mmCIF file of C-alpha atoms and ligand atoms in Angstrom:
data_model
loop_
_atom_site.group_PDB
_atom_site.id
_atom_site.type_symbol
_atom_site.label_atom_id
_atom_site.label_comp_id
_atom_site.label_asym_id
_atom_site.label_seq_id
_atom_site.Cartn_x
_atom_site.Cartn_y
_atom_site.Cartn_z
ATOM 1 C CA UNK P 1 50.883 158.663 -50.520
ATOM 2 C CA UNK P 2 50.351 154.836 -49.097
ATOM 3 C CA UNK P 3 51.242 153.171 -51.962
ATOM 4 C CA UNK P 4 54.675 154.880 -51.933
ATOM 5 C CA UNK P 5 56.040 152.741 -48.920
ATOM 6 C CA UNK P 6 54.984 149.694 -50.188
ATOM 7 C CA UNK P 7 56.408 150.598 -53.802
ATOM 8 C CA UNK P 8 59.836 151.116 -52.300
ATOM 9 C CA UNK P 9 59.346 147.673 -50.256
ATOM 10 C CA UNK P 10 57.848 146.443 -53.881
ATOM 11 C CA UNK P 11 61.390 147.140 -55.117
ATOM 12 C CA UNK P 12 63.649 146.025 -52.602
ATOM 13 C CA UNK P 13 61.635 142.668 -52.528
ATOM 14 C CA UNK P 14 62.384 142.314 -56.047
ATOM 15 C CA UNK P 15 66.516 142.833 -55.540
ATOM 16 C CA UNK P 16 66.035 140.326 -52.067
ATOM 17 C CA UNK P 17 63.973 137.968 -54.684
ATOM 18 C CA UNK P 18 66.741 137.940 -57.610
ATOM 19 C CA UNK P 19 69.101 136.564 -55.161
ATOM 20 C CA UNK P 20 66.831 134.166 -52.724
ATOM 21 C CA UNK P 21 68.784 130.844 -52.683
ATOM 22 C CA UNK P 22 65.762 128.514 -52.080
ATOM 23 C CA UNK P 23 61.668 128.201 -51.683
ATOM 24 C CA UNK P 24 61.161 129.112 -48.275
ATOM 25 C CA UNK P 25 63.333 132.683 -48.650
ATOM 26 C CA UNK P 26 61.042 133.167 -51.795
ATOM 27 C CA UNK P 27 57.816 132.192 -49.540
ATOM 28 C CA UNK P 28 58.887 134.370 -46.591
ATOM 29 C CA UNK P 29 59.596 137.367 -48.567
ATOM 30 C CA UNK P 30 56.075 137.436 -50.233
ATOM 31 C CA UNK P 31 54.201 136.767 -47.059
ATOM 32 C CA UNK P 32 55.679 139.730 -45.572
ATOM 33 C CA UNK P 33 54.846 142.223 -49.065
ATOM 34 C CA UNK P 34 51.787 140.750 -50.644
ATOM 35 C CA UNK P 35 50.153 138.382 -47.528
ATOM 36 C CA UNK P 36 47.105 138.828 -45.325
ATOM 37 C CA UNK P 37 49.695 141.157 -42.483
ATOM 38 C CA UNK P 38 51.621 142.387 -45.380
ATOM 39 C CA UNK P 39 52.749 145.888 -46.260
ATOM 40 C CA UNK P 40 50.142 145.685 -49.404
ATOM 41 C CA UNK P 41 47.493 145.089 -47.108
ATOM 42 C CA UNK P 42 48.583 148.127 -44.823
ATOM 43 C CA UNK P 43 48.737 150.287 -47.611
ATOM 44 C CA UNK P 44 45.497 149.386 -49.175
ATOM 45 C CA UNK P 45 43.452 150.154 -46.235
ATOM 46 C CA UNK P 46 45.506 153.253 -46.150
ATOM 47 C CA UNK P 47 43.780 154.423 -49.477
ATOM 48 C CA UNK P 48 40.681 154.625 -47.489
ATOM 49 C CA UNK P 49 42.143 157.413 -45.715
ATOM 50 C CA UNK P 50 42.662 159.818 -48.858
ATOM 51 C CA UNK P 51 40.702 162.307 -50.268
ATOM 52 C CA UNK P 52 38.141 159.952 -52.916
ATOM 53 C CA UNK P 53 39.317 162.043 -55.926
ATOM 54 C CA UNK P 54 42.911 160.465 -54.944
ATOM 55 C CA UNK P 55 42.056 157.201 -54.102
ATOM 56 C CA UNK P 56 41.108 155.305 -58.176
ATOM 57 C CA UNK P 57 44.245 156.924 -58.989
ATOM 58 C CA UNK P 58 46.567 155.763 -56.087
ATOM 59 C CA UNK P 59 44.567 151.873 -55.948
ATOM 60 C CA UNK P 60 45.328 152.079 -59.719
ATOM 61 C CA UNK P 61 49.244 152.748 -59.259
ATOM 62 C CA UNK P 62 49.216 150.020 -55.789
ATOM 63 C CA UNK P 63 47.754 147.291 -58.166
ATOM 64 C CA UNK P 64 50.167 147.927 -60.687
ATOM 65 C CA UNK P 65 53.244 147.615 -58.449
ATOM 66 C CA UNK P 66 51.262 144.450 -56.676
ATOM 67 C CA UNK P 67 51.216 142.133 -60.262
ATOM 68 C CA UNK P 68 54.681 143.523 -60.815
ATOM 69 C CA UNK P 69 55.824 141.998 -57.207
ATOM 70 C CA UNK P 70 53.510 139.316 -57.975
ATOM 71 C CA UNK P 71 55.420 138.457 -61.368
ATOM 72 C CA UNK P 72 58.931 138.917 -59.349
ATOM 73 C CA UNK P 73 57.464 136.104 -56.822
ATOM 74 C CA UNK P 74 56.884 133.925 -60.209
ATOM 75 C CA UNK P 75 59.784 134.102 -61.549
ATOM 76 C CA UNK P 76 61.644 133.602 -58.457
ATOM 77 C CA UNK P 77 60.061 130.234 -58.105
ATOM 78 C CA UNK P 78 60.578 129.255 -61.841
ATOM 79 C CA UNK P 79 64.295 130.212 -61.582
ATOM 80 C CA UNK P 80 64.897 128.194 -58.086
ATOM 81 C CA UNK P 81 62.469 125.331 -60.377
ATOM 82 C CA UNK P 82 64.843 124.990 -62.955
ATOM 83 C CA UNK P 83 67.866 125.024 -60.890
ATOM 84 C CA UNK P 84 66.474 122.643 -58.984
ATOM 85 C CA UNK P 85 65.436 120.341 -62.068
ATOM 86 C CA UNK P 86 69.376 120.714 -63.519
ATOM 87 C CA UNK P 87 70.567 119.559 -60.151
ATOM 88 C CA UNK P 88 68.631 116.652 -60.216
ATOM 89 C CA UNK P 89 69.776 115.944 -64.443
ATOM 90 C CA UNK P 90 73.172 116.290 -63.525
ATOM 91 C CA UNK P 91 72.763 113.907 -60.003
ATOM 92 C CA UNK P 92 70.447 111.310 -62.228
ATOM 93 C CA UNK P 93 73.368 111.258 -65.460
ATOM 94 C CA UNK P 94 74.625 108.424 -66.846
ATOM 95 C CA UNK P 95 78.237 108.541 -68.093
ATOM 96 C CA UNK P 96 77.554 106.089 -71.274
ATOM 97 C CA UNK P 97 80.829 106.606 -72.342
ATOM 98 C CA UNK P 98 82.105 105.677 -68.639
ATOM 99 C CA UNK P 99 85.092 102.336 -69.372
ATOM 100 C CA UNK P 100 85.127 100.029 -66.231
ATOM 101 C CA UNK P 101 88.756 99.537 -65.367
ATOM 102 C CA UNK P 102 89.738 96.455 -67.042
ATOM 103 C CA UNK P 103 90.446 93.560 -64.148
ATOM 104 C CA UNK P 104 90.396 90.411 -65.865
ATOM 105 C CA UNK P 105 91.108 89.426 -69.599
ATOM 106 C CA UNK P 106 87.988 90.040 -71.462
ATOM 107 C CA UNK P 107 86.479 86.576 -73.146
ATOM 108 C CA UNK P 108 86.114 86.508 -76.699
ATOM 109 C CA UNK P 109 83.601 84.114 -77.986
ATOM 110 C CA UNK P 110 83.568 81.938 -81.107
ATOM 111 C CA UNK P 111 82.030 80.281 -83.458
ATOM 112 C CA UNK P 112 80.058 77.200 -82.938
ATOM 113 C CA UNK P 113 81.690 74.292 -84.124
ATOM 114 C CA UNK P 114 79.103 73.259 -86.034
ATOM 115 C CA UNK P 115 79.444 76.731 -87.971
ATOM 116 C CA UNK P 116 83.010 76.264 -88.115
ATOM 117 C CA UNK P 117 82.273 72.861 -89.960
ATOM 118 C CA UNK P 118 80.045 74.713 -92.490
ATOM 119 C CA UNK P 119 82.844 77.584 -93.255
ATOM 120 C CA UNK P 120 85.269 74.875 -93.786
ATOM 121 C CA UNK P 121 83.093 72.820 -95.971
ATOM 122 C CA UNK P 122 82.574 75.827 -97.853
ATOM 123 C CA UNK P 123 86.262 76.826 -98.276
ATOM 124 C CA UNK P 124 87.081 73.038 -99.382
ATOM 125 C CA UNK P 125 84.465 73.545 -101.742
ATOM 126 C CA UNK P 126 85.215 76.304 -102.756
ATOM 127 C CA UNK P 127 89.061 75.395 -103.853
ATOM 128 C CA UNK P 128 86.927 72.542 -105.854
ATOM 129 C CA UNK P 129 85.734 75.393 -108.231
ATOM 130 C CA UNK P 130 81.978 74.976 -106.528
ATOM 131 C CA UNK P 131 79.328 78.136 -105.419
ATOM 132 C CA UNK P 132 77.740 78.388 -102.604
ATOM 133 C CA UNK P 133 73.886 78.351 -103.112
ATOM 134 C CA UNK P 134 71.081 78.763 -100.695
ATOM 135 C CA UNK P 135 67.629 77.914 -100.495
ATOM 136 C CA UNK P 136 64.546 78.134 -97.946
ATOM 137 C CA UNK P 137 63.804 76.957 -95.124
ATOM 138 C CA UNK P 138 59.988 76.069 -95.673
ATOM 139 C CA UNK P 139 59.473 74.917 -98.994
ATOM 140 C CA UNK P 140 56.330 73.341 -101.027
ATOM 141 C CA UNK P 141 55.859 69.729 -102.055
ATOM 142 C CA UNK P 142 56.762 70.651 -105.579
ATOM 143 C CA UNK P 143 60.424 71.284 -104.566
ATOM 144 C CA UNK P 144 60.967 69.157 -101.335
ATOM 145 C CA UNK P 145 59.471 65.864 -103.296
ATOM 146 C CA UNK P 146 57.817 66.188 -106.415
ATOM 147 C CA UNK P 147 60.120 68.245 -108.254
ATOM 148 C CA UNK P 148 63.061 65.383 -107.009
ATOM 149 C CA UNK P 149 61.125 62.462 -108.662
ATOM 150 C CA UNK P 150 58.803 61.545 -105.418
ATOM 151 C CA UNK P 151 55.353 61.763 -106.182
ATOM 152 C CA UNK P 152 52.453 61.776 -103.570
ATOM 153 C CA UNK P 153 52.169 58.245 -103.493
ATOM 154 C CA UNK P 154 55.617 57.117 -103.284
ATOM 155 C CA UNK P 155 56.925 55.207 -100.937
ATOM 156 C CA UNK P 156 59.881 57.579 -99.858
ATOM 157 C CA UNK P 157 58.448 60.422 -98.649
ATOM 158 C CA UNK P 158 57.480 58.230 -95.462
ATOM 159 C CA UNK P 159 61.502 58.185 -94.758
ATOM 160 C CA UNK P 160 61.694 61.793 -94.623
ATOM 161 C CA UNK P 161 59.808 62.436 -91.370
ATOM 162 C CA UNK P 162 58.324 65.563 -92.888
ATOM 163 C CA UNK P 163 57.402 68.279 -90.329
ATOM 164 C CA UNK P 164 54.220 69.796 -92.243
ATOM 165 C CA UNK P 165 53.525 73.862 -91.607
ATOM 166 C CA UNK P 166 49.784 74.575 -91.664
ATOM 167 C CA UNK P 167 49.296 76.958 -94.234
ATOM 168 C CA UNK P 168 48.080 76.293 -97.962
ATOM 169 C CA UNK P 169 46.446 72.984 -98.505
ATOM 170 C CA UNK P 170 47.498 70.104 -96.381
ATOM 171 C CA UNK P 171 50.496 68.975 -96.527
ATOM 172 C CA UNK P 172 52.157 71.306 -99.163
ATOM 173 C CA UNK P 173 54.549 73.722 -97.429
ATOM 174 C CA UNK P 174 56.860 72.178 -95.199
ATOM 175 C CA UNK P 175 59.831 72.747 -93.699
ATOM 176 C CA UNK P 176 62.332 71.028 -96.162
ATOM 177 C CA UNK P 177 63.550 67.696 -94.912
ATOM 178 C CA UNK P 178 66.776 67.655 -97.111
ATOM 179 C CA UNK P 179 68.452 70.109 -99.071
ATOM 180 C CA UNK P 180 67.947 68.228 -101.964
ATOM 181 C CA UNK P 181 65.209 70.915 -102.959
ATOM 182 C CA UNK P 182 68.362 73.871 -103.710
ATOM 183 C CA UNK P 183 69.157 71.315 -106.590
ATOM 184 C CA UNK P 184 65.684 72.355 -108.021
ATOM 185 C CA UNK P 185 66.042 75.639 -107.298
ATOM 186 C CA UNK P 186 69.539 76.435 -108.692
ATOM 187 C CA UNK P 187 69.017 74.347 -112.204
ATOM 188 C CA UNK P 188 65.489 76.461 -112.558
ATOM 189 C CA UNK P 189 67.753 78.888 -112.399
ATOM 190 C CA UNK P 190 71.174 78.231 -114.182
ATOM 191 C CA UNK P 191 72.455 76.662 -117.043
ATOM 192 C CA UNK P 192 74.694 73.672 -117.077
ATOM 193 C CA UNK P 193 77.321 73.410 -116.467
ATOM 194 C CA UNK P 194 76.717 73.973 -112.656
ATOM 195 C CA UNK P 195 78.694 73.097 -109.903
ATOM 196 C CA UNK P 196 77.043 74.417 -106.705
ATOM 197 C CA UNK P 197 76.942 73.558 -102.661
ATOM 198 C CA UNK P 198 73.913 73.893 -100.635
ATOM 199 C CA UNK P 199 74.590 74.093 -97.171
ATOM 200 C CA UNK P 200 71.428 74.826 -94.537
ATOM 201 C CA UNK P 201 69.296 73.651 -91.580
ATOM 202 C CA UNK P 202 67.000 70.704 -92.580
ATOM 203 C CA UNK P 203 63.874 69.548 -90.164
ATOM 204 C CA UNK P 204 62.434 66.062 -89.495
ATOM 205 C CA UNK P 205 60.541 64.184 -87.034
ATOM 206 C CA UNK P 206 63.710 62.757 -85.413
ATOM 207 C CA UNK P 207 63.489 62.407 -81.852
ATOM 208 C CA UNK P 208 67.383 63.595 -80.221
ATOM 209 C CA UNK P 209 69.550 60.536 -79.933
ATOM 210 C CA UNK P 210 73.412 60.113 -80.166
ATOM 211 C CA UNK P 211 73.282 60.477 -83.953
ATOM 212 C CA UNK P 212 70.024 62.242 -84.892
ATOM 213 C CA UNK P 213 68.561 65.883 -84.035
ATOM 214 C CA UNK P 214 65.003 67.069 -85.135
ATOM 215 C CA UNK P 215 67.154 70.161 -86.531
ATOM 216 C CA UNK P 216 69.800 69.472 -88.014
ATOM 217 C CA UNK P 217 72.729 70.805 -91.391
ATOM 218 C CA UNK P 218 73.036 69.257 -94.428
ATOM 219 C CA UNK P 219 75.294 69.818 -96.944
ATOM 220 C CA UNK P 220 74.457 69.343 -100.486
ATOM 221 C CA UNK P 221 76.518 69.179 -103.726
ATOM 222 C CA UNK P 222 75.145 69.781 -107.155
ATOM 223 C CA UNK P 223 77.425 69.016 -110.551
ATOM 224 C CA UNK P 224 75.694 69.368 -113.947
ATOM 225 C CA UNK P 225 78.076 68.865 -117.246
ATOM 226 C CA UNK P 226 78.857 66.901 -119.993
ATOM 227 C CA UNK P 227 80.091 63.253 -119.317
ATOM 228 C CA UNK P 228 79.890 63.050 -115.733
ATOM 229 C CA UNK P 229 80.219 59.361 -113.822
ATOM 230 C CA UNK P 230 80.281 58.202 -111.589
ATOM 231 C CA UNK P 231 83.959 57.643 -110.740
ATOM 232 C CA UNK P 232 83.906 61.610 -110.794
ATOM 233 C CA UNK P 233 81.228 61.397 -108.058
ATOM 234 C CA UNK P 234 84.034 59.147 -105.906
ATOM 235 C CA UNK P 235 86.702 61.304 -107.186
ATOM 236 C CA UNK P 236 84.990 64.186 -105.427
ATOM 237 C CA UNK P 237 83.535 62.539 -102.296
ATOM 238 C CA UNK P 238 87.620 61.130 -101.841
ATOM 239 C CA UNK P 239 88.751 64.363 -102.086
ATOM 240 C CA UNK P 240 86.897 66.228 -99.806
ATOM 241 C CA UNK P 241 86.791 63.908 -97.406
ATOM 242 C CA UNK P 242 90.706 63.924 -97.159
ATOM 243 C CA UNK P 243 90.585 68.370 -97.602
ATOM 244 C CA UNK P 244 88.421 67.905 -94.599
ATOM 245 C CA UNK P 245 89.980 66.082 -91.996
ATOM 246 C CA UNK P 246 93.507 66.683 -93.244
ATOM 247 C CA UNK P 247 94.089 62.956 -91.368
ATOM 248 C CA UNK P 248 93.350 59.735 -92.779
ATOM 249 C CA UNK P 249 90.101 59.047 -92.841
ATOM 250 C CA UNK P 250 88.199 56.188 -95.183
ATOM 251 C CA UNK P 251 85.351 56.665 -96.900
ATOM 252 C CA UNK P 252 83.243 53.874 -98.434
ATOM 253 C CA UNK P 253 80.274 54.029 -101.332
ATOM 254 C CA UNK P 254 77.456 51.595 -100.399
ATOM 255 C CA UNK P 255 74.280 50.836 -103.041
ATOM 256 C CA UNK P 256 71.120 52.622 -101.808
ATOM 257 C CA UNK P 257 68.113 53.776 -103.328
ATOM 258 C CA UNK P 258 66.719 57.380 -103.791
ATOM 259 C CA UNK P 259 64.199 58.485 -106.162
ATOM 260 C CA UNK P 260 66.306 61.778 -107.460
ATOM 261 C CA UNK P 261 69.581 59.893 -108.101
ATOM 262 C CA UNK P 262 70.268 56.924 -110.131
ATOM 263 C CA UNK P 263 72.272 54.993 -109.448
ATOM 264 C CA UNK P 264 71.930 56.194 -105.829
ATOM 265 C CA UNK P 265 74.598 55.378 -103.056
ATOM 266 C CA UNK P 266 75.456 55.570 -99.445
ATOM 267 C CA UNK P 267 78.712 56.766 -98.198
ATOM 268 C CA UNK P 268 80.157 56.064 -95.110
ATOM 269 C CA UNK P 269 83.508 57.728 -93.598
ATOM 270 C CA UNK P 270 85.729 55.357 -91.014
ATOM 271 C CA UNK P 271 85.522 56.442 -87.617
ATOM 272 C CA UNK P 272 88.905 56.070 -85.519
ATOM 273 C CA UNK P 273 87.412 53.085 -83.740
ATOM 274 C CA UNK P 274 87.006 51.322 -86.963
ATOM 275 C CA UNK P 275 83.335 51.408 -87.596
ATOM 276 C CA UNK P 276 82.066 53.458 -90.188
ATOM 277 C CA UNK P 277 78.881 56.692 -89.771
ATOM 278 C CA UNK P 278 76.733 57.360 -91.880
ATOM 279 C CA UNK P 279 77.415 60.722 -93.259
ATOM 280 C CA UNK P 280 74.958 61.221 -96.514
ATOM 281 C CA UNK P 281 73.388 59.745 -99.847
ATOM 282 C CA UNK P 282 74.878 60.554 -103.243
ATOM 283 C CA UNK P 283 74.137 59.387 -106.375
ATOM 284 C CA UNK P 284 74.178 60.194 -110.139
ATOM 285 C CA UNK P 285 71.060 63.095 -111.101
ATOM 286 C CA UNK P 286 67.892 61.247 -112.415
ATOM 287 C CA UNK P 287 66.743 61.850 -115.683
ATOM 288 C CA UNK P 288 63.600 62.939 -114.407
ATOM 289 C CA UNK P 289 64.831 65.601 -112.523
ATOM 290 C CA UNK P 290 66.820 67.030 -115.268
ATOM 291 C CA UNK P 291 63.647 67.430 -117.167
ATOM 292 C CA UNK P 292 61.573 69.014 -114.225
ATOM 293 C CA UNK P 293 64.185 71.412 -114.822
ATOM 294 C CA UNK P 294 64.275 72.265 -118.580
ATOM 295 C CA UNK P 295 67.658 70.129 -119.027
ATOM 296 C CA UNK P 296 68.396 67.474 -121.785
ATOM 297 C CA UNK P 297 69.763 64.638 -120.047
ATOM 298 C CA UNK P 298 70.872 63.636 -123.456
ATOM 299 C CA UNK P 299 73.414 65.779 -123.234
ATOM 300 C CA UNK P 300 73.995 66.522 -119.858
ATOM 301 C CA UNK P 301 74.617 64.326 -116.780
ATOM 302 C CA UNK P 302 75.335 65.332 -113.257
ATOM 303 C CA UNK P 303 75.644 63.726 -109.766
ATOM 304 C CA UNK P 304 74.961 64.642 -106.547
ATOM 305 C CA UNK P 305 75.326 64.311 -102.771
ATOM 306 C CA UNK P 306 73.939 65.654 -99.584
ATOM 307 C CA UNK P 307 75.763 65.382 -96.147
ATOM 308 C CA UNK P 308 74.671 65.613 -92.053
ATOM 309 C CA UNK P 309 77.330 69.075 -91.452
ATOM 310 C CA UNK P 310 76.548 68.075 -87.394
ATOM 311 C CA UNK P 311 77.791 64.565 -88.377
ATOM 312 C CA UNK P 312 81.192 65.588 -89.754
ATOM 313 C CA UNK P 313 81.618 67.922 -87.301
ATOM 314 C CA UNK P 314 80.854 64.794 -84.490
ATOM 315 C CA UNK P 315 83.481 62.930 -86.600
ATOM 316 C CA UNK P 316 86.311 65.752 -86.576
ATOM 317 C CA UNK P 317 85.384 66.697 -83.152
ATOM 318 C CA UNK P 318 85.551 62.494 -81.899
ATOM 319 C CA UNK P 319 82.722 63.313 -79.729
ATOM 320 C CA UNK P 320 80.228 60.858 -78.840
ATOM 321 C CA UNK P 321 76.626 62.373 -78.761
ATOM 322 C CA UNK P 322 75.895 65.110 -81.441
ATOM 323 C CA UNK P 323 73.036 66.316 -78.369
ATOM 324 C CA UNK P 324 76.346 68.245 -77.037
ATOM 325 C CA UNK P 325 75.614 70.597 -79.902
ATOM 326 C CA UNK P 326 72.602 71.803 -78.991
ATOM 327 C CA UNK P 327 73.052 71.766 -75.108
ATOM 328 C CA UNK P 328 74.637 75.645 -74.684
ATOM 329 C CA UNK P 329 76.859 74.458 -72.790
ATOM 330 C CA UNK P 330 79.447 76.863 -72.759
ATOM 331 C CA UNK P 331 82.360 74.475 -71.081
ATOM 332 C CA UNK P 332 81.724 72.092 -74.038
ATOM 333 C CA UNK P 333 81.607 74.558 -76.814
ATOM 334 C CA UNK P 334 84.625 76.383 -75.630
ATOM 335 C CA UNK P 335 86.854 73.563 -76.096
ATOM 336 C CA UNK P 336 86.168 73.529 -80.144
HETATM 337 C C1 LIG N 1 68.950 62.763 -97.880
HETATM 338 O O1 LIG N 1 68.497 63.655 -97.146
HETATM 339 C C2 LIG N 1 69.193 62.982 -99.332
HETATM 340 N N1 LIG N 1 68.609 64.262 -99.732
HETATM 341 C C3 LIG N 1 70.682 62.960 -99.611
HETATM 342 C C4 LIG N 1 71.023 62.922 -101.063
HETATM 343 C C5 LIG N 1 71.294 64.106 -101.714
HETATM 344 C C6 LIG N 1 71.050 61.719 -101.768
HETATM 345 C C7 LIG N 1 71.625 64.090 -103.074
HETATM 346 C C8 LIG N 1 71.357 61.700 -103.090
HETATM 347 C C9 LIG N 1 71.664 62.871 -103.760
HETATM 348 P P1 LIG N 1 69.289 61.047 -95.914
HETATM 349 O O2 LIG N 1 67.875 61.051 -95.435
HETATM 350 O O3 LIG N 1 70.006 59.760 -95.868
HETATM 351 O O4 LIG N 1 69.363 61.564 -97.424
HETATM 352 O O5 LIG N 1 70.105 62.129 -95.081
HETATM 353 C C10 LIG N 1 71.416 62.476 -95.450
HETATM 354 C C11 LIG N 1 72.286 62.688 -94.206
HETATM 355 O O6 LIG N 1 71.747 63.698 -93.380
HETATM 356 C C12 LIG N 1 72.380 61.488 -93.319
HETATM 357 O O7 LIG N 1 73.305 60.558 -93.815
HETATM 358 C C13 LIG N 1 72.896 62.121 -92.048
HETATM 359 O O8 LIG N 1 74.279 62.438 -92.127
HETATM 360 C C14 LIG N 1 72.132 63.421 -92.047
HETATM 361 N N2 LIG N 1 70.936 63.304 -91.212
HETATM 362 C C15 LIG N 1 69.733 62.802 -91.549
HETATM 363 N N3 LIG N 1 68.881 62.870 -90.537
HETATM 364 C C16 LIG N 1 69.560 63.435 -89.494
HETATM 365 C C17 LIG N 1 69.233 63.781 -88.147
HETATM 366 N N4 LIG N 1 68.013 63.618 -87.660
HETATM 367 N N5 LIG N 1 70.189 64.363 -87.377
HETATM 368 C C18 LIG N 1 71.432 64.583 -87.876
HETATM 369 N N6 LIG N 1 71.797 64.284 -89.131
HETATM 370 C C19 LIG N 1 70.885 63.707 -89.936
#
């Protein structure tokens, strides 16, 4: 029978293609059973030789053992594919968990000084018997200004430098230009007595010079009870100011004028140079803002303050231009 030689070739291709190690062994071995000079070919034009009542049956059985050695061929390729694909995965891995031997120290950061100021203005605070309260960052007119006794056509809301946010009608959301508007927010909120802080980034107009940034921290303190002064407001401001710097610093109360506080004041802390910064506005809670609020300022007083956190931090620090703040530069920061 023909197909008998080439079935026995057939099989001992299969047991050479279950151990070829790569493409072209797999290639050479199926040009020489199933190609064009091939022992398939020899054994099909063999068939023509046999009696025809043979020859369906034996081109029946020679096609069967051709898509078997066809198959073999397949699989050979698929098995020297995948090998070929794992070699690559394992060449192309990344050891994630790989540790670079250690050659220098590693640097730690920390936190910016400004932060730092915050924390510790918080923890002073804090040992005062005050919360910490928070507020946005945009805010509408109603809290920012009208809510704090400045309507639309006062006067003061020119000093604030307001940057305006273009949504709603114009000029009504903003980003806050004090944190005087967390006042509002916590007494909405809270019965007296309150005693809260507010610290948080304020925005204005500013343009950057030694003492002023467009973004900048404020600090504010809230107190809400029965029988407040003002001596309790200097009490306070004395206090903290000393819990702060842990040195001897002066602070000084000069008259000012804001429309949420009244009597209103300006305090001033000594720098070591003997002239005195600016460092915030204080002042005892208007009536008017205790009734924006739902609180009888019959019976309850309060005062307030609110603080530049990037001023006191300028002041601890002794350093000359609060820009070095915002800079990035990491040989400045570093040294705090
Ligand atoms: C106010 O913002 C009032 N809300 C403060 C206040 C609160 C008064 C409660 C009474 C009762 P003033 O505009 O003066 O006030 O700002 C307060 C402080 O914020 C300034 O003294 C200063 O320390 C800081 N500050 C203001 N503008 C800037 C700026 N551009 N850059 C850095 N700090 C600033």
């Amino acid at each position: 029978m023909p197909g008998d030689s080439f079935a026995a070739a057939a099989a001992d291709a299969e047991k050479r293609l279950a151990s070829a190690a790569d493409l072209e062994s797999v290639a050479a071995i199926e040009r020489d059973l199933l190609g064009r000079r091939s022992k398939l070919t020899d054994a099909k034009s063999r068939i023509g030789d046999l009696d025809p009542a043979e020859r369906a049956d034996a081109g029946r059985r020679l096609n069967a053992v051709r898509d078997r050695a066809e198959a073999a061929v397949a699989a050979a390729r698929e098995r020297l594919a995948a090998s070929a694909r794992s070699a690559r995965y394992a060449a192309e891995r990344l050891d994630l968990t790989e540790r670079l031997p250690q050659t220098a120290p590693l640097r730690r950061g920390h936190l910016h000084p400004v932060t730092q100021a915050r924390d510790r203005l918080e923890d002073v605070f804090v040992g005062m018997g005050y919360t910490v309260a928070e507020g946005p960052e945009v805010e509408s007119a109603w809290y920012n200004f009208e809510a704090l006794n400045i309507p639309d056509w006062h006067p003061a809301r020119g000093s604030f430098d307001t940057i305006f946010v273009n949504l709603g009608e114009p000029e009504e959301v903003m980003l806050r230009s004090h944190t005087s508007p967390v006042q509002i927010r916590v007494m909405d909120q809270r019965k007296p007595p309150i005693y809260i802080v507010a610290p948080g980034r304020t925005f204005r107009a500013d343009t950057a010079d030694a003492t002023h940034l467009p973004a900048f921290n404020q600090i504010e303190g809230l107190a809400i009870d029965r029988n407040i002064t003002m001596g309790d407001l200097a009490g306070t401001i004395d206090e903290f100011v000393r819990a702060f710097f842990g040195r001897e610093v002066k602070s000084r109360l000069r008259p000012s004028y804001f429309p949420f506080t009244e009597p209103s004041a300006e305090f001033d802390i000594s720098r070591p140079d003997g002239s005195w910064l600016e460092l915030g506005g204080c002042g005892m809670v208007h009536p008017n803002v205790l009734r924006n609020c739902g609180i009888d300022p019959e019976q309850w007083q309060g005062f307030a303050f609110g603080f530049g956190i990037d001023r006191l931090a300028v002041m601890r620090h002794e350093i000359d231009d609060i820009r070095e703040f915002v800079n990035n530069d990491v040989r400045f920061l570093s040294q705090f």
